[in-house]
Each structure stands twice: as structure tokens, then as C-alpha cells.
Amino acid sequence: DDVARVAAMFDRMPVFRVTNQHGPLQGMDTPPPPGARVVAVAGIARPERFFSALREQGYELVREIRFPDHHWYSSVDLDRVRAVAQDNGADLIVTTQKDAVRVGGASWVVLPMTSVIEPAERFSSWLRERL
């Protein structure tokens, strides 16, 4: 496997693989239909990954709205996003888990992300040794 091959090149340095997995959208009673029209909103570093993950799940991104990393959303920002969604006939406004905390009561949908570290048991052991 790739991790073993790379680890062999580094002698005593441990090597781990980190992959990101995106779960189903959260914040809705029923899942959206395939091809749903989405306005994607992100105030994170490298938002392209978030936008790509939505496309990979089959959503049509009608607009990508980027804010600076760690952006705190104002009511003007929220109104602007809602207007963009309405003007573009979007079915949903989707954001990241990180941004969902910052949009207050906005009824946006969230795409959760989980990072997986492999090999998990070896990583856990390595981390415990350093704590």
C-alpha cells in the first residue's frame, strides 16, 4: 500500500495517510434530490476542497461564495447570500461545519467533513507516546 511504500523511504520517521470524507448533508428533513442547485458558502482556507466535495456528491453549484478564513458573518453577509440564492434559483444554501457556527440562526445546510488517519492503530499508538 502507499503508506507502507512511503514509510519505507523514511527509515525511522512514521508516515500516515490523512483522507477527508464528506458525509451526507445535515440540517434537512429529507435529502435533496440529485443535481439540486446549490449556493455554496465557505469562510475557510482552501474552500476549493469544499466546493469540489459538493460537486462530487452530485450537486450543481450555481454560485460559490468565498469569505476570508475565520470570517464572522454579519446580517449584511447573510442577506447577500440569501439574495444570491434567490437570484440564482438555488434549492439550498450549503456551508461548512466551521461556518455553520458563525451564521447563527440562518437556515443553511451543512456538509460535514471527517478526517481519517491511516493506519489508525499505529497513529493512536504514536500519538499516545507523545502525550
A tleap script that builds the chain and sets N, CA, C and O, in Angstrom:
source leaprc.protein.ff14SB
mol = sequence {
  NASP ASP VAL ALA ARG VAL ALA ALA MET PHE
  ASP ARG MET PRO VAL PHE ARG VAL THR ASN
  GLN HIE GLY PRO LEU GLN GLY MET ASP THR
  PRO PRO PRO PRO GLY ALA ARG VAL VAL ALA
  VAL ALA GLY ILE ALA ARG PRO GLU ARG PHE
  PHE SER ALA LEU ARG GLU GLN GLY TYR GLU
  LEU VAL ARG GLU ILE ARG PHE PRO ASP HIE
  HIE TRP TYR SER SER VAL ASP LEU ASP ARG
  VAL ARG ALA VAL ALA GLN ASP ASN GLY ALA
  ASP LEU ILE VAL THR THR GLN LYS ASP ALA
  VAL ARG VAL GLY GLY ALA SER TRP VAL VAL
  LEU PRO MET THR SER VAL ILE GLU PRO ALA
  GLU ARG PHE SER SER TRP LEU ARG GLU ARG
  CLEU
}
set mol.1.N position { 0.838 -1.195 0.000 }
set mol.1.CA position { 0.000 0.000 0.000 }
set mol.1.C position { 0.875 1.248 0.000 }
set mol.1.O position { 2.069 1.170 0.288 }
set mol.2.N position { 0.296 2.379 -0.317 }
set mol.2.CA position { 1.051 3.632 -0.455 }
set mol.2.C position { 1.752 4.042 0.835 }
set mol.2.O position { 2.900 4.486 0.804 }
set mol.3.N position { 1.067 3.896 1.968 }
set mol.3.CA position { 1.648 4.316 3.250 }
set mol.3.C position { 2.893 3.492 3.554 }
set mol.3.O position { 3.915 4.043 3.964 }
set mol.4.N position { 2.819 2.194 3.358 }
set mol.4.CA position { 3.971 1.323 3.630 }
set mol.4.C position { 5.138 1.668 2.709 }
set mol.4.O position { 6.287 1.687 3.150 }
set mol.5.N position { 4.854 1.941 1.435 }
set mol.5.CA position { 5.908 2.264 0.475 }
set mol.5.C position { 6.599 3.579 0.851 }
set mol.5.O position { 7.826 3.668 0.817 }
set mol.6.N position { 5.813 4.594 1.209 }
set mol.6.CA position { 6.398 5.886 1.600 }
set mol.6.C position { 7.136 5.746 2.923 }
set mol.6.O position { 8.220 6.307 3.088 }
set mol.7.N position { 6.563 5.003 3.871 }
set mol.7.CA position { 7.203 4.821 5.177 }
set mol.7.C position { 8.570 4.170 5.028 }
set mol.7.O position { 9.497 4.509 5.764 }
set mol.8.N position { 8.710 3.239 4.087 }
set mol.8.CA position { 9.989 2.558 3.868 }
set mol.8.C position { 11.072 3.542 3.430 }
set mol.8.O position { 12.255 3.302 3.670 }
set mol.9.N position { 10.685 4.640 2.796 }
set mol.9.CA position { 11.655 5.637 2.338 }
set mol.9.C position { 12.167 6.527 3.470 }
set mol.9.O position { 13.204 7.175 3.331 }
set mol.10.N position { 11.443 6.560 4.589 }
set mol.10.CA position { 11.778 7.487 5.658 }
set mol.10.C position { 12.429 6.834 6.865 }
set mol.10.O position { 12.537 7.468 7.915 }
set mol.11.N position { 12.856 5.614 6.749 }
set mol.11.CA position { 13.583 4.915 7.799 }
set mol.11.C position { 12.825 4.931 9.123 }
set mol.11.O position { 11.899 4.138 9.299 }
set mol.12.N position { 13.190 5.815 10.066 }
set mol.12.CA position { 12.584 5.795 11.405 }
set mol.12.C position { 11.438 6.789 11.578 }
set mol.12.O position { 10.806 6.810 12.634 }
set mol.13.N position { 11.160 7.591 10.596 }
set mol.13.CA position { 10.100 8.584 10.712 }
set mol.13.C position { 8.750 7.932 10.384 }
set mol.13.O position { 8.606 7.328 9.321 }
set mol.14.N position { 7.758 8.044 11.280 }
set mol.14.CA position { 6.457 7.447 10.984 }
set mol.14.C position { 5.748 8.204 9.859 }
set mol.14.O position { 5.886 9.420 9.726 }
set mol.15.N position { 5.003 7.475 9.073 }
set mol.15.CA position { 4.263 8.056 7.957 }
set mol.15.C position { 2.810 7.624 8.077 }
set mol.15.O position { 2.516 6.451 8.308 }
set mol.16.N position { 1.913 8.573 7.919 }
set mol.16.CA position { 0.484 8.305 7.994 }
set mol.16.C position { -0.206 8.953 6.796 }
set mol.16.O position { 0.290 9.930 6.234 }
set mol.17.N position { -1.344 8.402 6.418 }
set mol.17.CA position { -2.143 8.974 5.335 }
set mol.17.C position { -3.388 9.603 5.958 }
set mol.17.O position { -4.058 8.983 6.784 }
set mol.18.N position { -3.693 10.838 5.556 }
set mol.18.CA position { -4.894 11.518 6.025 }
set mol.18.C position { -5.807 11.719 4.819 }
set mol.18.O position { -5.407 12.296 3.809 }
set mol.19.N position { -7.031 11.236 4.945 }
set mol.19.CA position { -8.021 11.440 3.893 }
set mol.19.C position { -9.234 12.123 4.507 }
set mol.19.O position { -9.559 11.918 5.677 }
set mol.20.N position { -9.885 12.929 3.704 }
set mol.20.CA position { -11.092 13.619 4.158 }
set mol.20.C position { -12.310 12.919 3.576 }
set mol.20.O position { -12.356 12.597 2.388 }
set mol.21.N position { -13.283 12.694 4.427 }
set mol.21.CA position { -14.534 12.100 3.998 }
set mol.21.C position { -15.644 13.085 4.286 }
set mol.21.O position { -15.697 13.687 5.358 }
set mol.22.N position { -16.524 13.242 3.326 }
set mol.22.CA position { -17.645 14.168 3.480 }
set mol.22.C position { -18.922 13.370 3.621 }
set mol.22.O position { -19.238 12.513 2.795 }
set mol.23.N position { -19.651 13.667 4.684 }
set mol.23.CA position { -20.885 12.938 4.955 }
set mol.23.C position { -22.056 13.516 4.195 }
set mol.23.O position { -21.900 14.477 3.442 }
set mol.24.N position { -23.219 12.941 4.385 }
set mol.24.CA position { -24.411 13.497 3.749 }
set mol.24.C position { -24.749 14.856 4.364 }
set mol.24.O position { -24.376 15.143 5.501 }
set mol.25.N position { -25.444 15.668 3.613 }
set mol.25.CA position { -25.834 16.989 4.101 }
set mol.25.C position { -26.673 16.864 5.362 }
set mol.25.O position { -27.474 15.940 5.508 }
set mol.26.N position { -26.474 17.813 6.271 }
set mol.26.CA position { -27.224 17.846 7.531 }
set mol.26.C position { -28.030 19.123 7.609 }
set mol.26.O position { -27.655 20.151 7.045 }
set mol.27.N position { -29.152 19.042 8.325 }
set mol.27.CA position { -29.963 20.233 8.533 }
set mol.27.C position { -31.225 20.241 7.697 }
set mol.27.O position { -31.857 21.284 7.526 }
set mol.28.N position { -31.599 19.066 7.167 }
set mol.28.CA position { -32.813 18.969 6.356 }
set mol.28.C position { -33.607 17.759 6.810 }
set mol.28.O position { -33.053 16.799 7.345 }
set mol.29.N position { -34.912 17.817 6.588 }
set mol.29.CA position { -35.765 16.679 6.938 }
set mol.29.C position { -35.600 15.545 5.936 }
set mol.29.O position { -35.587 14.374 6.316 }
set mol.30.N position { -35.476 15.889 4.659 }
set mol.30.CA position { -35.301 14.877 3.611 }
set mol.30.C position { -34.097 15.254 2.763 }
set mol.30.O position { -33.830 16.438 2.559 }
set mol.31.N position { -33.368 14.263 2.266 }
set mol.31.CA position { -32.198 14.577 1.437 }
set mol.31.C position { -32.612 15.288 0.153 }
set mol.31.O position { -33.681 15.014 -0.391 }
set mol.32.N position { -31.777 16.191 -0.328 }
set mol.32.CA position { -32.104 16.878 -1.574 }
set mol.32.C position { -31.991 15.921 -2.757 }
set mol.32.O position { -31.268 14.927 -2.692 }
set mol.33.N position { -32.695 16.221 -3.821 }
set mol.33.CA position { -32.600 15.350 -4.997 }
set mol.33.C position { -31.228 15.470 -5.660 }
set mol.33.O position { -30.562 16.497 -5.526 }
set mol.34.N position { -30.805 14.427 -6.374 }
set mol.34.CA position { -29.543 14.538 -7.121 }
set mol.34.C position { -29.620 15.732 -8.077 }
set mol.34.O position { -30.652 15.992 -8.696 }
set mol.35.N position { -28.513 16.437 -8.175 }
set mol.35.CA position { -28.464 17.590 -9.072 }
set mol.35.C position { -29.087 18.849 -8.501 }
set mol.35.O position { -29.271 19.823 -9.230 }
set mol.36.N position { -29.422 18.859 -7.201 }
set mol.36.CA position { -30.009 20.049 -6.587 }
set mol.36.C position { -29.095 21.249 -6.831 }
set mol.36.O position { -27.870 21.132 -6.824 }
set mol.37.N position { -29.720 22.398 -7.046 }
set mol.37.CA position { -28.989 23.644 -7.296 }
set mol.37.C position { -28.575 24.249 -5.958 }
set mol.37.O position { -29.406 24.485 -5.082 }
set mol.38.N position { -27.270 24.494 -5.820 }
set mol.38.CA position { -26.701 24.882 -4.529 }
set mol.38.C position { -25.899 26.172 -4.646 }
set mol.38.O position { -25.143 26.368 -5.597 }
set mol.39.N position { -26.079 27.048 -3.658 }
set mol.39.CA position { -25.151 28.145 -3.417 }
set mol.39.C position { -24.271 27.669 -2.278 }
set mol.39.O position { -24.761 27.393 -1.183 }
set mol.40.N position { -22.980 27.572 -2.530 }
set mol.40.CA position { -22.028 27.078 -1.540 }
set mol.40.C position { -21.300 28.262 -0.912 }
set mol.40.O position { -20.787 29.130 -1.619 }
set mol.41.N position { -21.258 28.291 0.413 }
set mol.41.CA position { -20.662 29.409 1.155 }
set mol.41.C position { -19.570 28.864 2.070 }
set mol.41.O position { -19.795 27.936 2.846 }
set mol.42.N position { -18.372 29.463 1.961 }
set mol.42.CA position { -17.260 28.995 2.786 }
set mol.42.C position { -16.359 30.147 3.208 }
set mol.42.O position { -15.961 30.983 2.397 }
set mol.43.N position { -16.050 30.166 4.496 }
set mol.43.CA position { -15.072 31.100 5.047 }
set mol.43.C position { -13.950 30.286 5.667 }
set mol.43.O position { -13.673 30.390 6.862 }
set mol.44.N position { -13.317 29.482 4.843 }
set mol.44.CA position { -12.259 28.582 5.294 }
set mol.44.C position { -11.048 28.719 4.381 }
set mol.44.O position { -11.143 29.263 3.280 }
set mol.45.N position { -9.920 28.223 4.848 }
set mol.45.CA position { -8.738 28.152 3.986 }
set mol.45.C position { -9.008 27.086 2.921 }
set mol.45.O position { -9.600 26.050 3.224 }
set mol.46.N position { -8.595 27.321 1.723 }
set mol.46.CA position { -8.764 26.383 0.604 }
set mol.46.C position { -10.206 25.912 0.424 }
set mol.46.O position { -10.474 24.715 0.522 }
set mol.47.N position { -11.124 26.814 0.166 }
set mol.47.CA position { -12.529 26.428 0.009 }
set mol.47.C position { -12.783 25.553 -1.220 }
set mol.47.O position { -13.853 24.956 -1.341 }
set mol.48.N position { -11.817 25.473 -2.124 }
set mol.48.CA position { -11.994 24.654 -3.325 }
set mol.48.C position { -12.308 23.207 -2.963 }
set mol.48.O position { -13.090 22.555 -3.654 }
set mol.49.N position { -11.715 22.702 -1.901 }
set mol.49.CA position { -11.974 21.323 -1.469 }
set mol.49.C position { -13.445 21.143 -1.098 }
set mol.49.O position { -14.065 20.140 -1.452 }
set mol.50.N position { -13.985 22.107 -0.396 }
set mol.50.CA position { -15.395 22.072 -0.008 }
set mol.50.C position { -16.275 22.104 -1.251 }
set mol.50.O position { -17.204 21.306 -1.379 }
set mol.51.N position { -15.988 23.016 -2.156 }
set mol.51.CA position { -16.790 23.129 -3.378 }
set mol.51.C position { -16.695 21.841 -4.207 }
set mol.51.O position { -17.699 21.370 -4.742 }
set mol.52.N position { -15.510 21.284 -4.309 }
set mol.52.CA position { -15.316 20.030 -5.056 }
set mol.52.C position { -16.099 18.884 -4.419 }
set mol.52.O position { -16.690 18.065 -5.122 }
set mol.53.N position { -16.101 18.828 -3.098 }
set mol.53.CA position { -16.823 17.756 -2.404 }
set mol.53.C position { -18.315 17.820 -2.720 }
set mol.53.O position { -18.961 16.786 -2.890 }
set mol.54.N position { -18.855 19.022 -2.798 }
set mol.54.CA position { -20.276 19.156 -3.146 }
set mol.54.C position { -20.533 18.677 -4.578 }
set mol.54.O position { -21.513 17.980 -4.842 }
set mol.55.N position { -19.645 19.056 -5.494 }
set mol.55.CA position { -19.798 18.599 -6.881 }
set mol.55.C position { -19.705 17.075 -6.970 }
set mol.55.O position { -20.477 16.436 -7.685 }
set mol.56.N position { -18.750 16.506 -6.233 }
set mol.56.CA position { -18.570 15.049 -6.239 }
set mol.56.C position { -19.808 14.327 -5.730 }
set mol.56.O position { -20.064 13.187 -6.117 }
set mol.57.N position { -20.573 14.978 -4.872 }
set mol.57.CA position { -21.805 14.373 -4.369 }
set mol.57.C position { -22.980 14.595 -5.317 }
set mol.57.O position { -24.100 14.168 -5.037 }
set mol.58.N position { -22.721 15.265 -6.438 }
set mol.58.CA position { -23.746 15.396 -7.465 }
set mol.58.C position { -24.566 16.672 -7.439 }
set mol.58.O position { -25.585 16.766 -8.124 }
set mol.59.N position { -24.137 17.659 -6.657 }
set mol.59.CA position { -24.885 18.919 -6.610 }
set mol.59.C position { -24.390 19.869 -7.690 }
set mol.59.O position { -23.218 19.848 -8.066 }
set mol.60.N position { -25.291 20.692 -8.178 }
set mol.60.CA position { -24.928 21.715 -9.166 }
set mol.60.C position { -24.670 23.016 -8.406 }
set mol.60.O position { -25.588 23.602 -7.832 }
set mol.61.N position { -23.423 23.455 -8.409 }
set mol.61.CA position { -23.099 24.704 -7.724 }
set mol.61.C position { -23.398 25.871 -8.659 }
set mol.61.O position { -22.698 26.090 -9.648 }
set mol.62.N position { -24.447 26.614 -8.329 }
set mol.62.CA position { -24.803 27.760 -9.152 }
set mol.62.C position { -23.999 28.984 -8.770 }
set mol.62.O position { -23.844 29.905 -9.572 }
set mol.63.N position { -23.485 29.001 -7.549 }
set mol.63.CA position { -22.569 30.065 -7.102 }
set mol.63.C position { -21.703 29.543 -5.973 }
set mol.63.O position { -22.154 28.770 -5.127 }
set mol.64.N position { -20.453 29.976 -5.974 }
set mol.64.CA position { -19.511 29.731 -4.885 }
set mol.64.C position { -19.235 31.078 -4.246 }
set mol.64.O position { -18.751 31.995 -4.908 }
set mol.65.N position { -19.537 31.201 -2.975 }
set mol.65.CA position { -19.285 32.459 -2.261 }
set mol.65.C position { -18.183 32.197 -1.248 }
set mol.65.O position { -18.315 31.352 -0.363 }
set mol.66.N position { -17.095 32.938 -1.398 }
set mol.66.CA position { -15.916 32.782 -0.533 }
set mol.66.C position { -15.791 33.977 0.396 }
set mol.66.O position { -15.928 35.131 -0.012 }
set mol.67.N position { -15.533 33.668 1.633 }
set mol.67.CA position { -15.213 34.690 2.622 }
set mol.67.C position { -13.833 34.350 3.167 }
set mol.67.O position { -13.383 33.213 3.027 }
set mol.68.N position { -13.150 35.313 3.787 }
set mol.68.CA position { -11.839 35.013 4.372 }
set mol.68.C position { -11.957 33.937 5.460 }
set mol.68.O position { -13.004 33.783 6.089 }
set mol.69.N position { -10.876 33.210 5.664 }
set mol.69.CA position { -10.831 32.205 6.717 }
set mol.69.C position { -11.166 32.860 8.057 }
set mol.69.O position { -10.709 33.969 8.334 }
set mol.70.N position { -11.950 32.192 8.879 }
set mol.70.CA position { -12.370 32.662 10.206 }
set mol.70.C position { -13.320 33.861 10.144 }
set mol.70.O position { -13.425 34.609 11.115 }
set mol.71.N position { -14.005 34.051 9.028 }
set mol.71.CA position { -14.922 35.184 8.862 }
set mol.71.C position { -16.110 35.062 9.811 }
set mol.71.O position { -16.692 33.987 9.953 }
set mol.72.N position { -16.462 36.160 10.454 }
set mol.72.CA position { -17.676 36.212 11.266 }
set mol.72.C position { -18.733 36.905 10.422 }
set mol.72.O position { -18.556 38.055 10.020 }
set mol.73.N position { -19.816 36.219 10.157 }
set mol.73.CA position { -20.852 36.693 9.242 }
set mol.73.C position { -21.725 37.757 9.889 }
set mol.73.O position { -22.182 37.608 11.022 }
set mol.74.N position { -21.946 38.832 9.144 }
set mol.74.CA position { -22.835 39.903 9.586 }
set mol.74.C position { -24.213 39.669 8.975 }
set mol.74.O position { -24.378 38.818 8.101 }
set mol.75.N position { -25.187 40.421 9.437 }
set mol.75.CA position { -26.530 40.310 8.858 }
set mol.75.C position { -26.507 40.732 7.393 }
set mol.75.O position { -27.286 40.215 6.592 }
set mol.76.N position { -25.626 41.662 7.031 }
set mol.76.CA position { -25.486 42.072 5.628 }
set mol.76.C position { -24.978 40.902 4.787 }
set mol.76.O position { -25.462 40.677 3.678 }
set mol.77.N position { -24.002 40.154 5.315 }
set mol.77.CA position { -23.482 38.972 4.613 }
set mol.77.C position { -24.598 37.953 4.388 }
set mol.77.O position { -24.757 37.424 3.288 }
set mol.78.N position { -25.365 37.686 5.440 }
set mol.78.CA position { -26.435 36.690 5.348 }
set mol.78.C position { -27.495 37.123 4.343 }
set mol.78.O position { -27.975 36.307 3.556 }
set mol.79.N position { -27.864 38.406 4.367 }
set mol.79.CA position { -28.843 38.924 3.399 }
set mol.79.C position { -28.306 38.792 1.974 }
set mol.79.O position { -29.050 38.436 1.060 }
set mol.80.N position { -27.019 39.079 1.783 }
set mol.80.CA position { -26.413 38.971 0.452 }
set mol.80.C position { -26.462 37.528 -0.054 }
set mol.80.O position { -26.795 37.283 -1.213 }
set mol.81.N position { -26.133 36.590 0.809 }
set mol.81.CA position { -26.147 35.182 0.416 }
set mol.81.C position { -27.568 34.753 0.053 }
set mol.81.O position { -27.773 34.090 -0.964 }
set mol.82.N position { -28.542 35.124 0.872 }
set mol.82.CA position { -29.940 34.776 0.565 }
set mol.82.C position { -30.368 35.363 -0.770 }
set mol.82.O position { -31.058 34.698 -1.543 }
set mol.83.N position { -29.970 36.604 -1.054 }
set mol.83.CA position { -30.323 37.245 -2.327 }
set mol.83.C position { -29.680 36.514 -3.506 }
set mol.83.O position { -30.319 36.316 -4.539 }
set mol.84.N position { -28.422 36.115 -3.350 }
set mol.84.CA position { -27.730 35.373 -4.408 }
set mol.84.C position { -28.447 34.049 -4.664 }
set mol.84.O position { -28.627 33.650 -5.815 }
set mol.85.N position { -28.854 33.374 -3.596 }
set mol.85.CA position { -29.560 32.098 -3.740 }
set mol.85.C position { -30.882 32.300 -4.475 }
set mol.85.O position { -31.223 31.526 -5.370 }
set mol.86.N position { -31.613 33.323 -4.103 }
set mol.86.CA position { -32.901 33.594 -4.758 }
set mol.86.C position { -32.695 33.981 -6.218 }
set mol.86.O position { -33.408 33.487 -7.092 }
set mol.87.N position { -31.734 34.852 -6.494 }
set mol.87.CA position { -31.469 35.304 -7.869 }
set mol.87.C position { -31.032 34.168 -8.780 }
set mol.87.O position { -31.261 34.218 -9.989 }
set mol.88.N position { -30.394 33.129 -8.202 }
set mol.88.CA position { -29.886 32.010 -8.995 }
set mol.88.C position { -30.780 30.774 -8.949 }
set mol.88.O position { -30.412 29.720 -9.468 }
set mol.89.N position { -31.948 30.901 -8.333 }
set mol.89.CA position { -32.879 29.782 -8.273 }
set mol.89.C position { -32.325 28.578 -7.541 }
set mol.89.O position { -32.582 27.438 -7.927 }
set mol.90.N position { -31.561 28.825 -6.480 }
set mol.90.CA position { -30.939 27.732 -5.726 }
set mol.90.C position { -31.978 26.999 -4.881 }
set mol.90.O position { -32.914 27.595 -4.347 }
set mol.91.N position { -31.781 25.697 -4.781 }
set mol.91.CA position { -32.616 24.879 -3.904 }
set mol.91.C position { -32.121 24.936 -2.471 }
set mol.91.O position { -32.903 24.822 -1.528 }
set mol.92.N position { -30.794 25.117 -2.310 }
set mol.92.CA position { -30.162 25.067 -0.992 }
set mol.92.C position { -29.017 26.056 -0.882 }
set mol.92.O position { -28.391 26.422 -1.876 }
set mol.93.N position { -28.756 26.481 0.347 }
set mol.93.CA position { -27.514 27.172 0.684 }
set mol.93.C position { -26.757 26.195 1.571 }
set mol.93.O position { -27.263 25.768 2.609 }
set mol.94.N position { -25.539 25.841 1.160 }
set mol.94.CA position { -24.750 24.851 1.903 }
set mol.94.C position { -23.459 25.502 2.380 }
set mol.94.O position { -22.821 26.262 1.652 }
set mol.95.N position { -23.091 25.189 3.614 }
set mol.95.CA position { -21.856 25.718 4.178 }
set mol.95.C position { -21.107 24.612 4.916 }
set mol.95.O position { -21.568 23.472 4.981 }
set mol.96.N position { -19.964 24.958 5.463 }
set mol.96.CA position { -19.132 24.013 6.213 }
set mol.96.C position { -19.594 23.958 7.666 }
set mol.96.O position { -20.333 24.832 8.120 }
set mol.97.N position { -19.159 22.932 8.392 }
set mol.97.CA position { -19.467 22.857 9.819 }
set mol.97.C position { -18.876 24.050 10.554 }
set mol.97.O position { -19.508 24.610 11.449 }
set mol.98.N position { -17.680 24.431 10.182 }
set mol.98.CA position { -16.997 25.558 10.821 }
set mol.98.C position { -17.799 26.846 10.642 }
set mol.98.O position { -17.968 27.619 11.585 }
set mol.99.N position { -18.289 27.067 9.427 }
set mol.99.CA position { -19.040 28.290 9.155 }
set mol.99.C position { -20.442 28.254 9.735 }
set mol.99.O position { -21.003 29.300 10.063 }
set mol.100.N position { -21.016 27.070 9.867 }
set mol.100.CA position { -22.378 26.957 10.398 }
set mol.100.C position { -22.474 27.564 11.795 }
set mol.100.O position { -23.504 28.127 12.167 }
set mol.101.N position { -21.401 27.444 12.560 }
set mol.101.CA position { -21.376 28.009 13.908 }
set mol.101.C position { -21.450 29.536 13.847 }
set mol.101.O position { -21.960 30.174 14.767 }
set mol.102.N position { -20.948 30.106 12.778 }
set mol.102.CA position { -20.844 31.569 12.672 }
set mol.102.C position { -22.030 32.235 11.982 }
set mol.102.O position { -22.102 33.463 11.936 }
set mol.103.N position { -22.958 31.450 11.448 }
set mol.103.CA position { -24.085 32.065 10.735 }
set mol.103.C position { -25.331 32.164 11.603 }
set mol.103.O position { -26.393 32.564 11.127 }
set mol.104.N position { -25.202 31.805 12.860 }
set mol.104.CA position { -26.317 31.960 13.792 }
set mol.104.C position { -27.532 31.155 13.374 }
set mol.104.O position { -27.433 29.955 13.120 }
set mol.105.N position { -28.663 31.806 13.304 }
set mol.105.CA position { -29.920 31.126 13.012 }
set mol.105.C position { -30.225 30.953 11.541 }
set mol.105.O position { -31.330 30.539 11.192 }
set mol.106.N position { -29.281 31.256 10.671 }
set mol.106.CA position { -29.537 31.093 9.235 }
set mol.106.C position { -29.883 29.632 8.956 }
set mol.106.O position { -29.269 28.726 9.518 }
set mol.107.N position { -30.851 29.412 8.102 }
set mol.107.CA position { -31.299 28.040 7.820 }
set mol.107.C position { -30.513 27.449 6.657 }
set mol.107.O position { -31.073 27.076 5.626 }
set mol.108.N position { -29.199 27.373 6.853 }
set mol.108.CA position { -28.337 26.800 5.832 }
set mol.108.C position { -28.095 25.331 6.146 }
set mol.108.O position { -28.192 24.899 7.295 }
set mol.109.N position { -27.782 24.586 5.120 }
set mol.109.CA position { -27.492 23.170 5.247 }
set mol.109.C position { -25.979 23.015 5.415 }
set mol.109.O position { -25.212 23.852 4.938 }
set mol.110.N position { -25.551 21.946 6.092 }
set mol.110.CA position { -24.134 21.752 6.410 }
set mol.110.C position { -23.620 20.475 5.750 }
set mol.110.O position { -24.279 19.436 5.776 }
set mol.111.N position { -22.423 20.577 5.154 }
set mol.111.CA position { -21.721 19.403 4.656 }
set mol.111.C position { -20.641 19.053 5.671 }
set mol.111.O position { -19.626 19.746 5.748 }
set mol.112.N position { -20.840 17.977 6.460 }
set mol.112.CA position { -19.826 17.608 7.453 }
set mol.112.C position { -18.611 16.960 6.802 }
set mol.112.O position { -18.716 16.309 5.763 }
set mol.113.N position { -17.466 17.151 7.429 }
set mol.113.CA position { -16.232 16.552 6.952 }
set mol.113.C position { -15.545 15.840 8.121 }
set mol.113.O position { -15.500 16.350 9.240 }
set mol.114.N position { -15.018 14.661 7.834 }
set mol.114.CA position { -14.267 13.896 8.821 }
set mol.114.C position { -12.910 13.556 8.231 }
set mol.114.O position { -12.822 13.133 7.078 }
set mol.115.N position { -11.863 13.735 9.004 }
set mol.115.CA position { -10.528 13.331 8.570 }
set mol.115.C position { -10.234 11.954 9.132 }
set mol.115.O position { -10.473 11.688 10.310 }
set mol.116.N position { -9.716 11.083 8.285 }
set mol.116.CA position { -9.376 9.720 8.679 }
set mol.116.C position { -7.869 9.561 8.542 }
set mol.116.O position { -7.296 9.868 7.497 }
set mol.117.N position { -7.227 9.076 9.610 }
set mol.117.CA position { -5.780 8.877 9.607 }
set mol.117.C position { -5.502 7.389 9.581 }
set mol.117.O position { -6.021 6.633 10.403 }
set mol.118.N position { -4.677 6.973 8.626 }
set mol.118.CA position { -4.343 5.553 8.475 }
set mol.118.C position { -2.833 5.361 8.508 }
set mol.118.O position { -2.098 6.231 8.040 }
set mol.119.N position { -2.365 4.278 9.032 }
set mol.119.CA position { -3.105 3.258 9.771 }
set mol.119.C position { -3.504 3.782 11.146 }
set mol.119.O position { -2.669 4.299 11.887 }
set mol.120.N position { -4.765 3.646 11.476 }
set mol.120.CA position { -5.336 4.256 12.673 }
set mol.120.C position { -4.686 3.755 13.963 }
set mol.120.O position { -4.362 4.553 14.842 }
set mol.121.N position { -4.497 2.455 14.080 }
set mol.121.CA position { -3.934 1.908 15.313 }
set mol.121.C position { -2.498 2.405 15.534 }
set mol.121.O position { -2.118 2.752 16.652 }
set mol.122.N position { -1.725 2.433 14.476 }
set mol.122.CA position { -0.341 2.902 14.594 }
set mol.122.C position { -0.300 4.395 14.932 }
set mol.122.O position { 0.547 4.830 15.712 }
set mol.123.N position { -1.201 5.171 14.355 }
set mol.123.CA position { -1.255 6.598 14.662 }
set mol.123.C position { -1.631 6.806 16.126 }
set mol.123.O position { -1.021 7.628 16.809 }
set mol.124.N position { -2.625 6.072 16.611 }
set mol.124.CA position { -3.044 6.201 18.014 }
set mol.124.C position { -1.889 5.882 18.950 }
set mol.124.O position { -1.668 6.589 19.933 }
set mol.125.N position { -1.166 4.839 18.653 }
set mol.125.CA position { -0.013 4.453 19.473 }
set mol.125.C position { 1.046 5.546 19.440 }
set mol.125.O position { 1.565 5.937 20.486 }
set mol.126.N position { 1.370 6.039 18.259 }
set mol.126.CA position { 2.366 7.097 18.089 }
set mol.126.C position { 1.966 8.347 18.878 }
set mol.126.O position { 2.799 8.963 19.543 }
set mol.127.N position { 0.692 8.713 18.798 }
set mol.127.CA position { 0.209 9.917 19.491 }
set mol.127.C position { 0.248 9.724 20.999 }
set mol.127.O position { 0.680 10.628 21.714 }
set mol.128.N position { -0.186 8.580 21.503 }
set mol.128.CA position { -0.159 8.315 22.952 }
set mol.128.C position { 1.253 8.426 23.514 }
set mol.128.O position { 1.438 8.916 24.628 }
set mol.129.N position { 2.248 7.978 22.756 }
set mol.129.CA position { 3.634 8.059 23.214 }
set mol.129.C position { 4.093 9.505 23.402 }
set mol.129.O position { 5.035 9.769 24.149 }
set mol.130.N position { 3.440 10.421 22.736 }
set mol.130.CA position { 3.865 11.824 22.786 }
set mol.130.C position { 3.029 12.688 23.725 }
set mol.130.O position { 3.323 13.868 23.917 }
set mol.131.N position { 2.013 12.113 24.293 }
set mol.131.CA position { 1.154 12.902 25.210 }
set mol.131.C position { 1.629 12.791 26.641 }
set mol.131.O position { 1.030 13.384 27.538 }
savepdb mol mol.pdb
quit
